[in-house]
Amino acid sequence: MAEHNTDAGAVRRMISADLDMVLSWRNHPEVRRWMYTQHKITPDEHQKWFERADIESGKHLLIYEMATVPIGFVNFTQTGDGGIAEWGFYLSPGAPKGIGRKLGRAALQYAFGELRFHKVCGQALKENEKSIGLHLALGFLQEGVQREHHFDGIHYHDVVCFGLLSREWLAANRSNE
C-alpha cells in the first residue's frame, strides 16, 4: 500500500518497526484513560495483537504522519459485508493542537477513497468531549447513546455512537479536491 497523502498529512500501513512507538503512545496515561481497555498493555500482548490484526483482511492499521514524522495511529475494522467499518484513533502524547482534525481528514479520505467504505462508525465515552467534538467537526452524525454501556472496573459510562456515510463525506469535501 502506498501512502495516502493529503494537505492534512499522510496515512500509511503500520509495520512491525512501528510497534514500540505505537505501544508507548497507547500506554501513555492521557491516551489510555479514554480506552475501553485501560490497563498498561505489555509488549507481548501488543505483539500478539499486531500479529492477529496484520493477517485479518478486514483490519487496517495505519500510521498518520506529518512531513514523514509519525504522530498518530488509526485503525479501521470492517464489520461484515457492505463496506461498514468501525474506526479508532489516537495521537502521540504532546501532539500539537489541531492535529486530530488533520489525522481524521487524512484517515477518512483513505477510508472512503482507497478502501471504498460505505460508512465509518465511531464511539466515544460520553466524558470524552474532545473525541465527541472531533467526530462532529469531521461530519459524523450522532446516531445514539448506549447508556451505561462500558464498565471500567469501577464506574459505568455512557457511550456516544457516531456514523458518517461516504456520500456525506464526499459532498462535504468536494471543494477540498
PDB file of C-alpha atoms in Angstrom:
ATOM      1  CA  MET A   1       0.000   0.000   0.000  1.00  0.00           C
ATOM      2  CA  ALA A   2       1.319   3.400  -0.908  1.00  0.00           C
ATOM      3  CA  GLU A   3       0.975   6.353   1.370  1.00  0.00           C
ATOM      4  CA  HIS A   4      -2.243   8.292   1.006  1.00  0.00           C
ATOM      5  CA  ASN A   5      -1.255  11.949   1.049  1.00  0.00           C
ATOM      6  CA  THR A   6      -3.466  14.936   1.662  1.00  0.00           C
ATOM      7  CA  ASP A   7      -2.749  18.507   2.717  1.00  0.00           C
ATOM      8  CA  ALA A   8      -3.553  17.234   6.185  1.00  0.00           C
ATOM      9  CA  GLY A   9      -0.680  14.711   6.221  1.00  0.00           C
ATOM     10  CA  ALA A  10      -0.448  11.093   5.178  1.00  0.00           C
ATOM     11  CA  VAL A  11      -1.529   7.685   6.363  1.00  0.00           C
ATOM     12  CA  ARG A  12       0.463   4.558   5.681  1.00  0.00           C
ATOM     13  CA  ARG A  13       0.218   0.937   6.684  1.00  0.00           C
ATOM     14  CA  MET A  14       1.590   0.172  10.145  1.00  0.00           C
ATOM     15  CA  ILE A  15       4.614  -2.170  10.094  1.00  0.00           C
ATOM     16  CA  SER A  16       6.314  -4.167  12.845  1.00  0.00           C
ATOM     17  CA  ALA A  17       9.007  -1.465  13.163  1.00  0.00           C
ATOM     18  CA  ASP A  18       6.218   0.859  14.464  1.00  0.00           C
ATOM     19  CA  LEU A  19       5.257  -1.428  17.356  1.00  0.00           C
ATOM     20  CA  ASP A  20       7.370   0.121  20.130  1.00  0.00           C
ATOM     21  CA  MET A  21       6.356   3.654  19.173  1.00  0.00           C
ATOM     22  CA  VAL A  22       2.639   2.824  18.989  1.00  0.00           C
ATOM     23  CA  LEU A  23       2.792   0.913  22.289  1.00  0.00           C
ATOM     24  CA  SER A  24       4.393   3.899  24.020  1.00  0.00           C
ATOM     25  CA  TRP A  25       1.602   6.149  22.713  1.00  0.00           C
ATOM     26  CA  ARG A  26      -1.133   3.678  23.663  1.00  0.00           C
ATOM     27  CA  ASN A  27       0.214   3.212  27.192  1.00  0.00           C
ATOM     28  CA  HIS A  28       0.532   6.929  27.890  1.00  0.00           C
ATOM     29  CA  PRO A  29      -1.927   7.865  30.681  1.00  0.00           C
ATOM     30  CA  GLU A  30      -3.596  10.615  28.583  1.00  0.00           C
ATOM     31  CA  VAL A  31      -4.338   8.112  25.802  1.00  0.00           C
ATOM     32  CA  ARG A  32      -5.133   5.120  27.988  1.00  0.00           C
ATOM     33  CA  ARG A  33      -7.715   6.968  30.083  1.00  0.00           C
ATOM     34  CA  TRP A  34     -10.135   7.138  27.127  1.00  0.00           C
ATOM     35  CA  MET A  35      -9.784   3.497  26.065  1.00  0.00           C
ATOM     36  CA  TYR A  36     -12.114   0.643  26.863  1.00  0.00           C
ATOM     37  CA  THR A  37      -9.050  -1.360  27.893  1.00  0.00           C
ATOM     38  CA  GLN A  38      -7.295   0.865  30.399  1.00  0.00           C
ATOM     39  CA  HIS A  39      -4.593  -1.406  31.750  1.00  0.00           C
ATOM     40  CA  LYS A  40      -0.999  -0.936  30.648  1.00  0.00           C
ATOM     41  CA  ILE A  41      -0.500  -3.120  27.562  1.00  0.00           C
ATOM     42  CA  THR A  42       2.546  -5.410  27.742  1.00  0.00           C
ATOM     43  CA  PRO A  43       4.953  -5.712  24.805  1.00  0.00           C
ATOM     44  CA  ASP A  44       3.969  -9.391  24.397  1.00  0.00           C
ATOM     45  CA  GLU A  45       0.244  -8.545  24.382  1.00  0.00           C
ATOM     46  CA  HIS A  46       0.895  -5.764  21.865  1.00  0.00           C
ATOM     47  CA  GLN A  47       2.923  -8.071  19.594  1.00  0.00           C
ATOM     48  CA  LYS A  48       0.181 -10.718  19.608  1.00  0.00           C
ATOM     49  CA  TRP A  49      -2.476  -8.083  18.842  1.00  0.00           C
ATOM     50  CA  PHE A  50      -0.426  -6.847  15.882  1.00  0.00           C
ATOM     51  CA  GLU A  51       0.201 -10.347  14.520  1.00  0.00           C
ATOM     52  CA  ARG A  52      -3.541 -11.169  14.659  1.00  0.00           C
ATOM     53  CA  ALA A  53      -4.614  -7.828  13.178  1.00  0.00           C
ATOM     54  CA  ASP A  54      -1.971  -7.852  10.451  1.00  0.00           C
ATOM     55  CA  ILE A  55      -3.381 -11.025   8.868  1.00  0.00           C
ATOM     56  CA  GLU A  56      -7.065 -10.122   9.294  1.00  0.00           C
ATOM     57  CA  SER A  57      -8.376  -8.939   5.906  1.00  0.00           C
ATOM     58  CA  GLY A  58     -10.955  -6.530   7.337  1.00  0.00           C
ATOM     59  CA  LYS A  59      -8.481  -4.821   9.667  1.00  0.00           C
ATOM     60  CA  HIS A  60      -6.460  -1.795   8.568  1.00  0.00           C
ATOM     61  CA  LEU A  61      -3.778  -0.499  10.939  1.00  0.00           C
ATOM     62  CA  LEU A  62      -2.395   2.867   9.853  1.00  0.00           C
ATOM     63  CA  ILE A  63       0.200   5.363  10.980  1.00  0.00           C
ATOM     64  CA  TYR A  64      -0.578   9.033  10.484  1.00  0.00           C
ATOM     65  CA  GLU A  65       2.415  11.194   9.551  1.00  0.00           C
ATOM     66  CA  MET A  66       3.048  14.897   9.096  1.00  0.00           C
ATOM     67  CA  ALA A  67       6.152  15.653   6.988  1.00  0.00           C
ATOM     68  CA  THR A  68       7.139  11.954   7.369  1.00  0.00           C
ATOM     69  CA  VAL A  69       7.083  12.215  11.194  1.00  0.00           C
ATOM     70  CA  PRO A  70       4.742   9.631  12.791  1.00  0.00           C
ATOM     71  CA  ILE A  71       2.252  11.420  15.017  1.00  0.00           C
ATOM     72  CA  GLY A  72      -0.851   9.211  15.266  1.00  0.00           C
ATOM     73  CA  PHE A  73      -2.443   5.798  14.931  1.00  0.00           C
ATOM     74  CA  VAL A  74      -5.693   4.893  13.135  1.00  0.00           C
ATOM     75  CA  ASN A  75      -7.432   1.570  12.838  1.00  0.00           C
ATOM     76  CA  PHE A  76     -10.396   0.577  10.687  1.00  0.00           C
ATOM     77  CA  THR A  77     -12.186  -2.724  11.237  1.00  0.00           C
ATOM     78  CA  GLN A  78     -14.692  -3.806   8.628  1.00  0.00           C
ATOM     79  CA  THR A  79     -17.821  -5.196  10.288  1.00  0.00           C
ATOM     80  CA  GLY A  80     -19.291  -7.767   7.934  1.00  0.00           C
ATOM     81  CA  ASP A  81     -20.364  -7.170   4.351  1.00  0.00           C
ATOM     82  CA  GLY A  82     -21.483  -3.895   2.843  1.00  0.00           C
ATOM     83  CA  GLY A  83     -18.448  -1.697   3.444  1.00  0.00           C
ATOM     84  CA  ILE A  84     -19.222  -0.663   7.003  1.00  0.00           C
ATOM     85  CA  ALA A  85     -16.287  -0.159   9.350  1.00  0.00           C
ATOM     86  CA  GLU A  86     -15.569   0.876  12.927  1.00  0.00           C
ATOM     87  CA  TRP A  87     -12.666   3.223  13.498  1.00  0.00           C
ATOM     88  CA  GLY A  88     -10.433   4.118  16.388  1.00  0.00           C
ATOM     89  CA  PHE A  89      -7.517   6.512  16.634  1.00  0.00           C
ATOM     90  CA  TYR A  90      -5.139   8.292  18.956  1.00  0.00           C
ATOM     91  CA  LEU A  91      -2.334  10.793  18.693  1.00  0.00           C
ATOM     92  CA  SER A  92       1.143  10.679  20.100  1.00  0.00           C
ATOM     93  CA  PRO A  93       1.271  12.344  23.526  1.00  0.00           C
ATOM     94  CA  GLY A  94       2.079  16.013  23.195  1.00  0.00           C
ATOM     95  CA  ALA A  95       0.859  16.242  19.590  1.00  0.00           C
ATOM     96  CA  PRO A  96       0.210  19.873  18.597  1.00  0.00           C
ATOM     97  CA  LYS A  97      -3.309  21.259  18.952  1.00  0.00           C
ATOM     98  CA  GLY A  98      -5.416  20.738  15.813  1.00  0.00           C
ATOM     99  CA  ILE A  99      -3.621  17.578  14.675  1.00  0.00           C
ATOM    100  CA  GLY A 100      -6.665  15.419  15.486  1.00  0.00           C
ATOM    101  CA  ARG A 101      -8.695  17.017  12.706  1.00  0.00           C
ATOM    102  CA  LYS A 102      -5.846  16.577  10.254  1.00  0.00           C
ATOM    103  CA  LEU A 103      -5.483  12.916  11.229  1.00  0.00           C
ATOM    104  CA  GLY A 104      -9.243  12.481  10.854  1.00  0.00           C
ATOM    105  CA  ARG A 105      -9.378  14.071   7.413  1.00  0.00           C
ATOM    106  CA  ALA A 106      -6.449  12.025   6.072  1.00  0.00           C
ATOM    107  CA  ALA A 107      -7.810   8.790   7.544  1.00  0.00           C
ATOM    108  CA  LEU A 108     -11.356   9.335   6.285  1.00  0.00           C
ATOM    109  CA  GLN A 109     -10.131  10.274   2.829  1.00  0.00           C
ATOM    110  CA  TYR A 110      -8.293   6.950   2.807  1.00  0.00           C
ATOM    111  CA  ALA A 111     -11.326   5.057   4.182  1.00  0.00           C
ATOM    112  CA  PHE A 112     -13.762   6.412   1.609  1.00  0.00           C
ATOM    113  CA  GLY A 113     -11.289   6.705  -1.264  1.00  0.00           C
ATOM    114  CA  GLU A 114      -8.876   3.784  -1.159  1.00  0.00           C
ATOM    115  CA  LEU A 115     -10.860   1.334   0.989  1.00  0.00           C
ATOM    116  CA  ARG A 116     -14.190   2.415  -0.546  1.00  0.00           C
ATOM    117  CA  PHE A 117     -16.135   2.070   2.674  1.00  0.00           C
ATOM    118  CA  HIS A 118     -19.822   2.954   2.596  1.00  0.00           C
ATOM    119  CA  LYS A 119     -19.909   4.019   6.248  1.00  0.00           C
ATOM    120  CA  VAL A 120     -17.480   4.644   9.087  1.00  0.00           C
ATOM    121  CA  CYS A 121     -18.756   4.310  12.651  1.00  0.00           C
ATOM    122  CA  GLY A 122     -17.128   5.652  15.785  1.00  0.00           C
ATOM    123  CA  GLN A 123     -17.685   5.624  19.511  1.00  0.00           C
ATOM    124  CA  ALA A 124     -16.577   7.846  22.365  1.00  0.00           C
ATOM    125  CA  LEU A 125     -17.089   7.727  26.091  1.00  0.00           C
ATOM    126  CA  LYS A 126     -19.570  10.473  26.965  1.00  0.00           C
ATOM    127  CA  GLU A 127     -16.936  12.189  29.119  1.00  0.00           C
ATOM    128  CA  ASN A 128     -14.502  12.396  26.197  1.00  0.00           C
ATOM    129  CA  GLU A 129     -15.578  15.820  24.943  1.00  0.00           C
ATOM    130  CA  LYS A 130     -12.563  16.175  22.627  1.00  0.00           C
ATOM    131  CA  SER A 131     -13.396  12.978  20.741  1.00  0.00           C
ATOM    132  CA  ILE A 132     -17.080  13.874  20.536  1.00  0.00           C
ATOM    133  CA  GLY A 133     -16.204  17.335  19.215  1.00  0.00           C
ATOM    134  CA  LEU A 134     -13.770  15.862  16.691  1.00  0.00           C
ATOM    135  CA  HIS A 135     -16.349  13.412  15.338  1.00  0.00           C
ATOM    136  CA  LEU A 136     -18.871  16.220  14.902  1.00  0.00           C
ATOM    137  CA  ALA A 137     -16.280  18.540  13.292  1.00  0.00           C
ATOM    138  CA  LEU A 138     -15.406  15.802  10.782  1.00  0.00           C
ATOM    139  CA  GLY A 139     -19.057  15.500   9.724  1.00  0.00           C
ATOM    140  CA  PHE A 140     -20.154  12.470  11.716  1.00  0.00           C
ATOM    141  CA  LEU A 141     -23.726  12.424  12.952  1.00  0.00           C
ATOM    142  CA  GLN A 142     -24.536  11.259  16.440  1.00  0.00           C
ATOM    143  CA  GLU A 143     -26.601   8.107  15.997  1.00  0.00           C
ATOM    144  CA  GLY A 144     -27.305   7.336  19.613  1.00  0.00           C
ATOM    145  CA  VAL A 145     -26.109   6.864  23.146  1.00  0.00           C
ATOM    146  CA  GLN A 146     -25.606   3.470  24.699  1.00  0.00           C
ATOM    147  CA  ARG A 147     -26.447   4.085  28.332  1.00  0.00           C
ATOM    148  CA  GLU A 148     -24.009   2.710  30.917  1.00  0.00           C
ATOM    149  CA  HIS A 149     -22.527   0.567  28.168  1.00  0.00           C
ATOM    150  CA  HIS A 150     -18.896   0.499  29.328  1.00  0.00           C
ATOM    151  CA  PHE A 151     -17.729  -0.630  32.777  1.00  0.00           C
ATOM    152  CA  ASP A 152     -14.173   0.431  33.622  1.00  0.00           C
ATOM    153  CA  GLY A 153     -13.957  -1.752  36.731  1.00  0.00           C
ATOM    154  CA  ILE A 154     -15.328   0.984  38.980  1.00  0.00           C
ATOM    155  CA  HIS A 155     -17.952   3.012  37.081  1.00  0.00           C
ATOM    156  CA  TYR A 156     -20.363   2.589  34.197  1.00  0.00           C
ATOM    157  CA  HIS A 157     -20.047   5.055  31.323  1.00  0.00           C
ATOM    158  CA  ASP A 158     -22.393   6.071  28.535  1.00  0.00           C
ATOM    159  CA  VAL A 159     -21.015   5.545  25.019  1.00  0.00           C
ATOM    160  CA  VAL A 160     -21.847   8.019  22.249  1.00  0.00           C
ATOM    161  CA  CYS A 161     -22.176   6.423  18.782  1.00  0.00           C
ATOM    162  CA  PHE A 162     -21.418   8.203  15.516  1.00  0.00           C
ATOM    163  CA  GLY A 163     -21.748   7.417  11.820  1.00  0.00           C
ATOM    164  CA  LEU A 164     -20.502   9.031   8.617  1.00  0.00           C
ATOM    165  CA  LEU A 165     -21.620   7.895   5.164  1.00  0.00           C
ATOM    166  CA  SER A 166     -19.378   8.014   2.127  1.00  0.00           C
ATOM    167  CA  ARG A 167     -21.762  10.314   0.240  1.00  0.00           C
ATOM    168  CA  GLU A 168     -21.840  12.743   3.185  1.00  0.00           C
ATOM    169  CA  TRP A 169     -18.039  12.809   3.340  1.00  0.00           C
ATOM    170  CA  LEU A 170     -17.693  13.290  -0.417  1.00  0.00           C
ATOM    171  CA  ALA A 171     -20.318  16.057  -0.567  1.00  0.00           C
ATOM    172  CA  ALA A 172     -18.707  17.953   2.309  1.00  0.00           C
ATOM    173  CA  ASN A 173     -15.192  17.605   0.883  1.00  0.00           C
ATOM    174  CA  ARG A 174     -15.727  18.229  -2.855  1.00  0.00           C
ATOM    175  CA  SER A 175     -14.392  21.751  -2.520  1.00  0.00           C
ATOM    176  CA  ASN A 176     -11.154  20.390  -0.997  1.00  0.00           C
ATOM    177  CA  GLU A 177     -10.295  18.206  -4.012  1.00  0.00           C
TER     178      GLU A 177
END
